[in-house]
């Protein structure tokens, strides 16, 4: 998989597609997943083009990495889920079943997010 500048998240970042933004900082945009799998389901994405977690880990600046964690903190505070908790995951590549080729973290919360045991 390679970076496709026409992926839906790139379009959202360019303002060519709509998204329900809940938070942003200098390097990160956070918006609601269009097909939520939990009561709260927010996608957290870097504003620069990174394909996946490996690309980001290898090539992002320290500030960009810091700002991803700042966004996690802000979303958790915004939804007041510090105590109840959440699940944050990122899907990477074919085996991770990544659908959109722009790094994104799923933050899911608002009730038990289910077990992490393997199923179909
Ligand atoms: P993944 O399988 O990790 O690549 O997840 C891609 C996610 O993007 C899915 O949960 C989709 O529901 C979500 N998604 C796709 N298009 C949009 C969109 N236009 N706005 C918000 N979320 C979207």
mmCIF file of C-alpha atoms and ligand atoms in Angstrom:
data_model
loop_
_atom_site.group_PDB
_atom_site.id
_atom_site.type_symbol
_atom_site.label_atom_id
_atom_site.label_comp_id
_atom_site.label_asym_id
_atom_site.label_seq_id
_atom_site.Cartn_x
_atom_site.Cartn_y
_atom_site.Cartn_z
ATOM 1 C CA UNK A 1 0.000 0.000 0.000
ATOM 2 C CA UNK A 2 1.314 3.471 -0.805
ATOM 3 C CA UNK A 3 0.099 6.934 0.065
ATOM 4 C CA UNK A 4 -2.795 7.993 -2.189
ATOM 5 C CA UNK A 5 -3.334 11.756 -2.119
ATOM 6 C CA UNK A 6 -6.990 11.181 -3.022
ATOM 7 C CA UNK A 7 -7.787 9.121 0.071
ATOM 8 C CA UNK A 8 -10.798 10.381 2.017
ATOM 9 C CA UNK A 9 -8.764 11.683 4.970
ATOM 10 C CA UNK A 10 -6.490 13.690 2.653
ATOM 11 C CA UNK A 11 -9.675 15.208 1.181
ATOM 12 C CA UNK A 12 -10.966 16.052 4.655
ATOM 13 C CA UNK A 13 -7.623 17.707 5.474
ATOM 14 C CA UNK A 14 -7.791 19.781 2.277
ATOM 15 C CA UNK A 15 -11.380 20.791 3.037
ATOM 16 C CA UNK A 16 -12.702 18.903 -0.005
ATOM 17 C CA UNK A 17 -14.800 16.504 2.105
ATOM 18 C CA UNK A 18 -16.755 17.165 5.278
ATOM 19 C CA UNK A 19 -16.045 15.795 8.725
ATOM 20 C CA UNK A 20 -17.448 16.397 12.187
ATOM 21 C CA UNK A 21 -14.323 17.786 13.821
ATOM 22 C CA UNK A 22 -14.162 17.471 17.600
ATOM 23 C CA UNK A 23 -10.620 18.721 18.224
ATOM 24 C CA UNK A 24 -7.480 19.866 16.449
ATOM 25 C CA UNK A 25 -4.021 21.094 17.252
ATOM 26 C CA UNK A 26 -1.187 22.300 15.012
ATOM 27 C CA UNK A 27 -0.357 18.813 13.731
ATOM 28 C CA UNK A 28 -3.457 16.699 14.373
ATOM 29 C CA UNK A 29 -7.130 16.603 13.356
ATOM 30 C CA UNK A 30 -9.775 14.623 15.284
ATOM 31 C CA UNK A 31 -13.227 13.892 13.881
ATOM 32 C CA UNK A 32 -16.081 11.450 14.352
ATOM 33 C CA UNK A 33 -15.983 8.142 12.507
ATOM 34 C CA UNK A 34 -18.753 8.049 9.913
ATOM 35 C CA UNK A 35 -19.667 4.445 10.858
ATOM 36 C CA UNK A 36 -19.174 4.444 14.635
ATOM 37 C CA UNK A 37 -18.416 1.096 16.273
ATOM 38 C CA UNK A 38 -18.894 2.521 19.767
ATOM 39 C CA UNK A 39 -20.990 5.288 21.318
ATOM 40 C CA UNK A 40 -17.904 7.504 21.083
ATOM 41 C CA UNK A 41 -15.730 6.764 18.038
ATOM 42 C CA UNK A 42 -13.223 9.444 17.087
ATOM 43 C CA UNK A 43 -10.476 9.250 14.478
ATOM 44 C CA UNK A 44 -7.204 10.979 15.314
ATOM 45 C CA UNK A 45 -5.009 11.727 12.315
ATOM 46 C CA UNK A 46 -1.778 13.622 11.655
ATOM 47 C CA UNK A 47 -2.207 16.601 9.333
ATOM 48 C CA UNK A 48 0.853 15.662 7.280
ATOM 49 C CA UNK A 49 0.842 12.703 4.909
ATOM 50 C CA UNK A 50 1.818 9.527 6.714
ATOM 51 C CA UNK A 51 0.720 6.181 5.379
ATOM 52 C CA UNK A 52 0.679 4.190 8.596
ATOM 53 C CA UNK A 53 2.141 3.849 12.062
ATOM 54 C CA UNK A 54 5.478 2.617 10.715
ATOM 55 C CA UNK A 55 5.846 5.570 8.342
ATOM 56 C CA UNK A 56 4.904 7.948 11.165
ATOM 57 C CA UNK A 57 7.179 6.316 13.734
ATOM 58 C CA UNK A 58 10.076 6.481 11.300
ATOM 59 C CA UNK A 59 9.559 9.904 9.755
ATOM 60 C CA UNK A 60 7.445 12.187 11.942
ATOM 61 C CA UNK A 61 9.054 14.915 14.008
ATOM 62 C CA UNK A 62 9.185 14.721 17.797
ATOM 63 C CA UNK A 63 6.661 17.575 17.951
ATOM 64 C CA UNK A 64 4.219 15.726 15.689
ATOM 65 C CA UNK A 65 4.519 12.633 17.874
ATOM 66 C CA UNK A 66 4.012 14.734 20.986
ATOM 67 C CA UNK A 67 0.947 16.359 19.442
ATOM 68 C CA UNK A 68 -0.674 12.973 18.752
ATOM 69 C CA UNK A 69 -0.483 12.272 22.485
ATOM 70 C CA UNK A 70 -1.695 15.792 23.251
ATOM 71 C CA UNK A 71 -4.755 15.021 21.091
ATOM 72 C CA UNK A 72 -5.377 11.727 22.943
ATOM 73 C CA UNK A 73 -5.292 13.652 26.211
ATOM 74 C CA UNK A 74 -7.615 16.377 24.909
ATOM 75 C CA UNK A 75 -10.182 13.919 23.519
ATOM 76 C CA UNK A 76 -10.188 11.916 26.752
ATOM 77 C CA UNK A 77 -10.732 15.144 28.715
ATOM 78 C CA UNK A 78 -13.377 16.409 26.265
ATOM 79 C CA UNK A 79 -15.492 13.268 26.672
ATOM 80 C CA UNK A 80 -14.674 13.022 30.417
ATOM 81 C CA UNK A 81 -13.626 9.383 30.071
ATOM 82 C CA UNK A 82 -10.478 9.604 32.201
ATOM 83 C CA UNK A 83 -11.923 7.093 34.660
ATOM 84 C CA UNK A 84 -14.276 4.990 32.511
ATOM 85 C CA UNK A 85 -11.605 4.460 29.849
ATOM 86 C CA UNK A 86 -11.403 3.825 26.147
ATOM 87 C CA UNK A 87 -9.660 1.764 23.473
ATOM 88 C CA UNK A 88 -7.177 3.379 21.100
ATOM 89 C CA UNK A 89 -6.049 1.309 18.134
ATOM 90 C CA UNK A 90 -4.464 1.768 14.743
ATOM 91 C CA UNK A 91 -4.783 -0.663 11.858
ATOM 92 C CA UNK A 92 -1.636 -1.082 9.770
ATOM 93 C CA UNK A 93 -1.466 -2.601 6.311
ATOM 94 C CA UNK A 94 -3.132 -5.681 4.905
ATOM 95 C CA UNK A 95 -2.873 -7.856 8.008
ATOM 96 C CA UNK A 96 -4.157 -4.978 10.136
ATOM 97 C CA UNK A 97 -7.021 -4.511 7.648
ATOM 98 C CA UNK A 98 -6.218 -0.836 7.181
ATOM 99 C CA UNK A 99 -8.761 0.618 4.761
ATOM 100 C CA UNK A 100 -7.770 4.272 4.518
ATOM 101 C CA UNK A 101 -4.106 4.820 3.568
ATOM 102 C CA UNK A 102 -3.513 7.761 5.911
ATOM 103 C CA UNK A 103 -2.456 6.989 9.498
ATOM 104 C CA UNK A 104 -5.372 7.154 11.910
ATOM 105 C CA UNK A 105 -6.015 6.104 15.461
ATOM 106 C CA UNK A 106 -9.482 4.941 16.460
ATOM 107 C CA UNK A 107 -10.537 6.106 19.939
ATOM 108 C CA UNK A 108 -13.591 4.170 21.082
ATOM 109 C CA UNK A 109 -15.421 4.670 24.344
ATOM 110 C CA UNK A 110 -18.779 5.252 25.975
ATOM 111 C CA UNK A 111 -19.327 1.711 27.256
ATOM 112 C CA UNK A 112 -17.545 -1.646 27.243
ATOM 113 C CA UNK A 113 -15.629 -1.846 23.963
ATOM 114 C CA UNK A 114 -15.647 -5.653 23.980
ATOM 115 C CA UNK A 115 -12.930 -8.241 24.137
ATOM 116 C CA UNK A 116 -9.764 -8.141 22.060
ATOM 117 C CA UNK A 117 -9.802 -11.886 21.377
ATOM 118 C CA UNK A 118 -9.542 -12.925 17.765
ATOM 119 C CA UNK A 119 -12.738 -13.398 15.800
ATOM 120 C CA UNK A 120 -13.787 -12.899 12.187
HETATM 121 P P1 LIG B 1 -9.439 1.486 8.980
HETATM 122 O O1 LIG B 1 -10.066 0.182 8.653
HETATM 123 O O2 LIG B 1 -8.628 1.441 10.246
HETATM 124 O O3 LIG B 1 -8.655 2.050 7.820
HETATM 125 O O4 LIG B 1 -10.624 2.474 9.318
HETATM 126 C C1 LIG B 1 -11.116 3.444 8.455
HETATM 127 C C2 LIG B 1 -12.241 4.143 9.184
HETATM 128 O O5 LIG B 1 -12.556 5.333 8.503
HETATM 129 C C3 LIG B 1 -13.537 3.316 9.283
HETATM 130 O O6 LIG B 1 -13.884 3.146 10.652
HETATM 131 C C4 LIG B 1 -14.561 4.176 8.522
HETATM 132 O O7 LIG B 1 -15.843 4.123 9.092
HETATM 133 C C5 LIG B 1 -13.938 5.561 8.635
HETATM 134 N N1 LIG B 1 -14.313 6.515 7.584
HETATM 135 C C6 LIG B 1 -14.308 6.305 6.244
HETATM 136 N N2 LIG B 1 -14.710 7.408 5.588
HETATM 137 C C7 LIG B 1 -14.958 8.353 6.533
HETATM 138 C C8 LIG B 1 -15.399 9.710 6.510
HETATM 139 N N3 LIG B 1 -15.678 10.336 5.353
HETATM 140 N N4 LIG B 1 -15.551 10.374 7.674
HETATM 141 C C9 LIG B 1 -15.288 9.748 8.849
HETATM 142 N N5 LIG B 1 -14.870 8.470 8.953
HETATM 143 C C10 LIG B 1 -14.711 7.776 7.809
#
